[in-house]
mmCIF file of C-alpha atoms in Angstrom:
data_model
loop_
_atom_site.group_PDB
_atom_site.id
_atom_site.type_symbol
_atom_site.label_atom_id
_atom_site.label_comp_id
_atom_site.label_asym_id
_atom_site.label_seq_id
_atom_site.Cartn_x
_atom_site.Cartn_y
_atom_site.Cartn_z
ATOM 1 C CA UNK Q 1 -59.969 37.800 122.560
ATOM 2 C CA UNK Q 2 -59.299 35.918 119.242
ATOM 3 C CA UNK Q 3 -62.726 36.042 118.275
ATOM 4 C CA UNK Q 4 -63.628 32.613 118.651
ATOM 5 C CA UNK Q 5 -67.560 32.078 119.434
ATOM 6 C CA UNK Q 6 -70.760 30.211 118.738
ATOM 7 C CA UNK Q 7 -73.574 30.792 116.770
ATOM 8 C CA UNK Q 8 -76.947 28.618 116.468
ATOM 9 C CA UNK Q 9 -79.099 27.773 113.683
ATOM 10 C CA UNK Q 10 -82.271 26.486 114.646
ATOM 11 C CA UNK Q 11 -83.621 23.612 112.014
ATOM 12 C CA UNK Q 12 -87.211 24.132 110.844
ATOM 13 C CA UNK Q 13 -89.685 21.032 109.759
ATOM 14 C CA UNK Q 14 -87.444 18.468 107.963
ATOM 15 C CA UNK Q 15 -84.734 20.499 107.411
ATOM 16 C CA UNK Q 16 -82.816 18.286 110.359
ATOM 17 C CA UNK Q 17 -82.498 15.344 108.508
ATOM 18 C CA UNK Q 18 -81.475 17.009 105.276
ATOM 19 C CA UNK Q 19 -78.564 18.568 107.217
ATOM 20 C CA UNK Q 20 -77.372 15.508 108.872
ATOM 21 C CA UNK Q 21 -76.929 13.562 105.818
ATOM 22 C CA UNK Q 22 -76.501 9.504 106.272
ATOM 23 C CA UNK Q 23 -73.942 9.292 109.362
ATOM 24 C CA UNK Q 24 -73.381 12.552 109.027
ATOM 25 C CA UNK Q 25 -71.683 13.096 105.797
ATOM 26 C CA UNK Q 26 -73.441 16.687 105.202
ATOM 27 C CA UNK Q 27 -72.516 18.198 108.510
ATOM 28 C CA UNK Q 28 -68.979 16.801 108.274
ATOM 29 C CA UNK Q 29 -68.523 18.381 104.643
ATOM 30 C CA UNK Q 30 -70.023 21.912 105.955
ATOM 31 C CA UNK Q 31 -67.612 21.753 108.874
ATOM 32 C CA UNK Q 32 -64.864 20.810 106.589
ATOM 33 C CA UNK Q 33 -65.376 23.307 103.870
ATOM 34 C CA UNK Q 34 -66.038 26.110 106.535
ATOM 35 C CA UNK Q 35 -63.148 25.882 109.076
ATOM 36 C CA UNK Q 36 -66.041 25.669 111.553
ATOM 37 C CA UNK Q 37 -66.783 23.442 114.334
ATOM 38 C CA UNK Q 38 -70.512 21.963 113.300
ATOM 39 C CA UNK Q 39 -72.369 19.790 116.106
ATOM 40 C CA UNK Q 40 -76.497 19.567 116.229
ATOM 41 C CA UNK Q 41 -78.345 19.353 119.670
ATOM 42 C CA UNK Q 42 -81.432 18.627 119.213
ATOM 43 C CA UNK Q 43 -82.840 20.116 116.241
ATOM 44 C CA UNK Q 44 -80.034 23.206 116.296
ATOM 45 C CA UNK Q 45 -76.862 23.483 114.570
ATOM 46 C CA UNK Q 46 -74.545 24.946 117.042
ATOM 47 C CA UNK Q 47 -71.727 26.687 114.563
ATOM 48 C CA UNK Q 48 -68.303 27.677 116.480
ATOM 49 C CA UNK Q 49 -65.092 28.996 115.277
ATOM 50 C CA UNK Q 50 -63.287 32.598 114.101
ATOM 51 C CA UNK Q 51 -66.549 34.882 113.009
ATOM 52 C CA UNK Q 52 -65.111 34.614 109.300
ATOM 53 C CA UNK Q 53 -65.699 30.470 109.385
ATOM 54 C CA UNK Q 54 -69.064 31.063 111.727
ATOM 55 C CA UNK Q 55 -70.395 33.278 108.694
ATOM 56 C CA UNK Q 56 -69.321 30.948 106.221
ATOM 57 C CA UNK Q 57 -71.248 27.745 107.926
ATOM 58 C CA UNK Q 58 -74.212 29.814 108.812
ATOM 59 C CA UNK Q 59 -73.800 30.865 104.344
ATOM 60 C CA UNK Q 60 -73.377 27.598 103.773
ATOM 61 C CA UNK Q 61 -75.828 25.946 105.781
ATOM 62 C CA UNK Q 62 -78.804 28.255 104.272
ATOM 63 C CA UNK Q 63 -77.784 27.986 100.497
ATOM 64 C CA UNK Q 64 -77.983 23.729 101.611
ATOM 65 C CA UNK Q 65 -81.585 24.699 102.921
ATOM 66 C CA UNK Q 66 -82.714 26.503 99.570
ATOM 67 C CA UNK Q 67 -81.024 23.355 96.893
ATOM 68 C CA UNK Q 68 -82.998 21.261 99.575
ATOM 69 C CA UNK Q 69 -86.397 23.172 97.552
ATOM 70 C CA UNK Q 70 -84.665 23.747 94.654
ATOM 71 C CA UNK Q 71 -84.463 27.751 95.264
ATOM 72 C CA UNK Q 72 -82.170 29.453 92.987
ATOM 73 C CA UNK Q 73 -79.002 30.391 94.862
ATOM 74 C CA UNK Q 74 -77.435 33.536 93.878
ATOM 75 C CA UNK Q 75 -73.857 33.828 94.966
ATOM 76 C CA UNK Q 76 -71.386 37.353 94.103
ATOM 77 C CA UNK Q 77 -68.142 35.629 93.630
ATOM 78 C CA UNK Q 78 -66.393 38.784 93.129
ATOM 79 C CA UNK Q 79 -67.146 39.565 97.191
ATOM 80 C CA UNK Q 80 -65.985 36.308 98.562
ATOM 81 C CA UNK Q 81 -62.681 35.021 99.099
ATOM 82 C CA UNK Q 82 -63.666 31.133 99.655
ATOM 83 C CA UNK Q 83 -65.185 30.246 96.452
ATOM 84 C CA UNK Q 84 -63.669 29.303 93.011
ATOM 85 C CA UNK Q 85 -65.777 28.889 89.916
ATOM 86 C CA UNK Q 86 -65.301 26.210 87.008
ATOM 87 C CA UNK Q 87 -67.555 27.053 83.909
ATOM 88 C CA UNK Q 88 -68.539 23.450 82.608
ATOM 89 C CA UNK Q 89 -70.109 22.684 79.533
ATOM 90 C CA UNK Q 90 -73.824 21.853 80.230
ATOM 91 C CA UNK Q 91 -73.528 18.573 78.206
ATOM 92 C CA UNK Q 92 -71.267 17.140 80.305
ATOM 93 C CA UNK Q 93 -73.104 17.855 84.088
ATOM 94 C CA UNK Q 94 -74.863 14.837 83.979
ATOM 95 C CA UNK Q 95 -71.523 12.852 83.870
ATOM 96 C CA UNK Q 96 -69.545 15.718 86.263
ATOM 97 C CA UNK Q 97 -72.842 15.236 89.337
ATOM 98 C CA UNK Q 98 -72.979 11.749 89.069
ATOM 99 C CA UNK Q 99 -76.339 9.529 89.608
ATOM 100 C CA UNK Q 100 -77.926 11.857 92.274
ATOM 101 C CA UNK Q 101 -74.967 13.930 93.043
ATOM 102 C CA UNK Q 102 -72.858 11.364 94.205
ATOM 103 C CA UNK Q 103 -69.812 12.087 91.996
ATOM 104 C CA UNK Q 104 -69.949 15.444 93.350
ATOM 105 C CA UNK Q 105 -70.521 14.119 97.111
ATOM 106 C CA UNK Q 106 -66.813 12.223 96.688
ATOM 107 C CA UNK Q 107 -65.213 15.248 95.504
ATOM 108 C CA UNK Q 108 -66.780 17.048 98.415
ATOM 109 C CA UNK Q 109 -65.483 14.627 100.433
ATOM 110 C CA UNK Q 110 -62.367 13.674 98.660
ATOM 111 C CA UNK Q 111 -60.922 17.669 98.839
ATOM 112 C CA UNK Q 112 -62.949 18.934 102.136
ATOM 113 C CA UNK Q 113 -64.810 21.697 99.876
ATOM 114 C CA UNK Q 114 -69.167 22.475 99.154
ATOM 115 C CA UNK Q 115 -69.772 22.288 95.506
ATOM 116 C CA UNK Q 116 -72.877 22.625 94.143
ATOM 117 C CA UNK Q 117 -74.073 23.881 90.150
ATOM 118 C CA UNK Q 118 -75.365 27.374 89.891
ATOM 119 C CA UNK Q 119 -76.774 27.610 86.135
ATOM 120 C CA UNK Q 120 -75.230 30.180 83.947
ATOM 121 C CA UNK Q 121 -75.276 33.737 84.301
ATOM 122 C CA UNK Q 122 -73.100 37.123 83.772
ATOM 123 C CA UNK Q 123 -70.590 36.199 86.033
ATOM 124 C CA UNK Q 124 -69.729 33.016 84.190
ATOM 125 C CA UNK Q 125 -66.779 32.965 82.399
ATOM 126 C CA UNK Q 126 -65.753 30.861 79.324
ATOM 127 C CA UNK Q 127 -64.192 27.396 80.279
ATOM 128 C CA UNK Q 128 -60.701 28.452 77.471
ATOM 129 C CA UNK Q 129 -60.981 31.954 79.139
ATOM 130 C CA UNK Q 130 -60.649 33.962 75.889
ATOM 131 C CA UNK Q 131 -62.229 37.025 75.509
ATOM 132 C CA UNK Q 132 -62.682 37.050 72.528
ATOM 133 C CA UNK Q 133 -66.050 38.262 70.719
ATOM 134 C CA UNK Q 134 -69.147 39.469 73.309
ATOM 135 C CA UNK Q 135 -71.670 37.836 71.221
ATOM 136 C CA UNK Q 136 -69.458 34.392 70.982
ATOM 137 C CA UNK Q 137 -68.842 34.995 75.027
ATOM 138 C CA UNK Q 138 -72.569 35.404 75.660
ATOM 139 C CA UNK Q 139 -72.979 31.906 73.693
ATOM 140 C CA UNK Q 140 -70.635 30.252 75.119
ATOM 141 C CA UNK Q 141 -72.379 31.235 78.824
ATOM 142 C CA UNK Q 142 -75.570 30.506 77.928
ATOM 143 C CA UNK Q 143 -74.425 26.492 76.930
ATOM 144 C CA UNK Q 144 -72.668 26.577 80.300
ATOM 145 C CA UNK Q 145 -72.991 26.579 83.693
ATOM 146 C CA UNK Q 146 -70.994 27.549 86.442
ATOM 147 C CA UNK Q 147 -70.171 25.204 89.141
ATOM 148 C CA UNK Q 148 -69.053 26.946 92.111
ATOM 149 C CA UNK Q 149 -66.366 25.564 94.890
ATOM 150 C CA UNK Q 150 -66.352 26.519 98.311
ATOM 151 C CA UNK Q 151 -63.924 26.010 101.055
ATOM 152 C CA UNK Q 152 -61.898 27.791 103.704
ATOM 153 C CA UNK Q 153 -58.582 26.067 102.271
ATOM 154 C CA UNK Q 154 -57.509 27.731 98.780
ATOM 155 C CA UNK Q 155 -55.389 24.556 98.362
ATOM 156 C CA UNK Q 156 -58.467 22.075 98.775
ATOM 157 C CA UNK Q 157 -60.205 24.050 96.665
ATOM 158 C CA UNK Q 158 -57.592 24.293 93.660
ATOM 159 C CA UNK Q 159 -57.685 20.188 93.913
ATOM 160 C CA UNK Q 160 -61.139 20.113 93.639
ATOM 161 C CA UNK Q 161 -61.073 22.312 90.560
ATOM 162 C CA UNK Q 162 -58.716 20.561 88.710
ATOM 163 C CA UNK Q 163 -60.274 17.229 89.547
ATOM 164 C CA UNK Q 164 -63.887 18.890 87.743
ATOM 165 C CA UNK Q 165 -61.651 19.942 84.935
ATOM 166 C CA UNK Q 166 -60.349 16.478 84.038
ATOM 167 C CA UNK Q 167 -63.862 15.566 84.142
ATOM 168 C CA UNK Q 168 -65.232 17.826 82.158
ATOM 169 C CA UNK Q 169 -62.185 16.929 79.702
#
């Protein structure tokens, strides 16, 4: 009765491997940011928990599929209640993702959250949040992009921010 269940998510092609991760790592950070419970039998990821971290893995899981082919991942921040959003500069991503994400990777793992870059667009907001000018906001979006942290824990996800932010300083 407390709405605890299990939901499956059956891998496709070479999906299995991108999911695992080396020992692991990318299931353990999906189950960590989510709340879930994340196991794979076979080539199926069984997802269990409350429906609210179920629907976050199974979210979670799919927008890993789509970076895995470089889809563009569109994500309404407004609607969600397990995401916060750093605007970075895009001069300093290179030195904020790391040599193939791996800076990233040990925030991931370092504050239990999924953080991945989503490019600019009208829902990024200035890094200084002033609001001033709409032609000097619109500039200031367009030379930035908006990094996006997820995670079930507001806490974990207010560490990770602030860890980007001295980076990005």
């Amino acid at each position: 009765g407390d709405g605890f269940d299990y939901d499956t998510f059956p891998f496709r092609g070479d999906e299995f491997s991108y999911a695992l991760g080396s020992r692991g790592s990318t299931r353990k950070k999906l189950a960590a940011a989510s709340g879930a419970i994340i196991e794979y039998v076979g080539e199926v990821a069984i997802f269990a928990g409350l429906e609210r971290e179920r629907k976050q893995a199974r979210e979670y899981m799919e927008w890993l599929m789509r970076q895995r082919t470089n889809e563009p991942i569109d994500v309404d921040v407004d609607a969600r209640e397990d995401v916060t959003v750093v605007a970075a500069p895009r001069s300093t991503m290179g030195y904020i993702t790391g040599h193939k994400g791996d800076s990233l990777r040990g925030i991931e793992h370092e504050t239990r959250t999924f953080i991945f870059a989503a490019g600019q667009g009208k829902k990024a907001t200035p890094a200084d949040g002033d609001g001033g000018d709409d032609a000097m906001a619109d500039e200031k979006r367009a030379d930035s992009e908006r990094i996006l942290i997820f995670g079930d824990v507001e806490s974990d996800r207010r560490r990770a921010k602030r860890i980007l932010e001295d980076r990005i300083q």
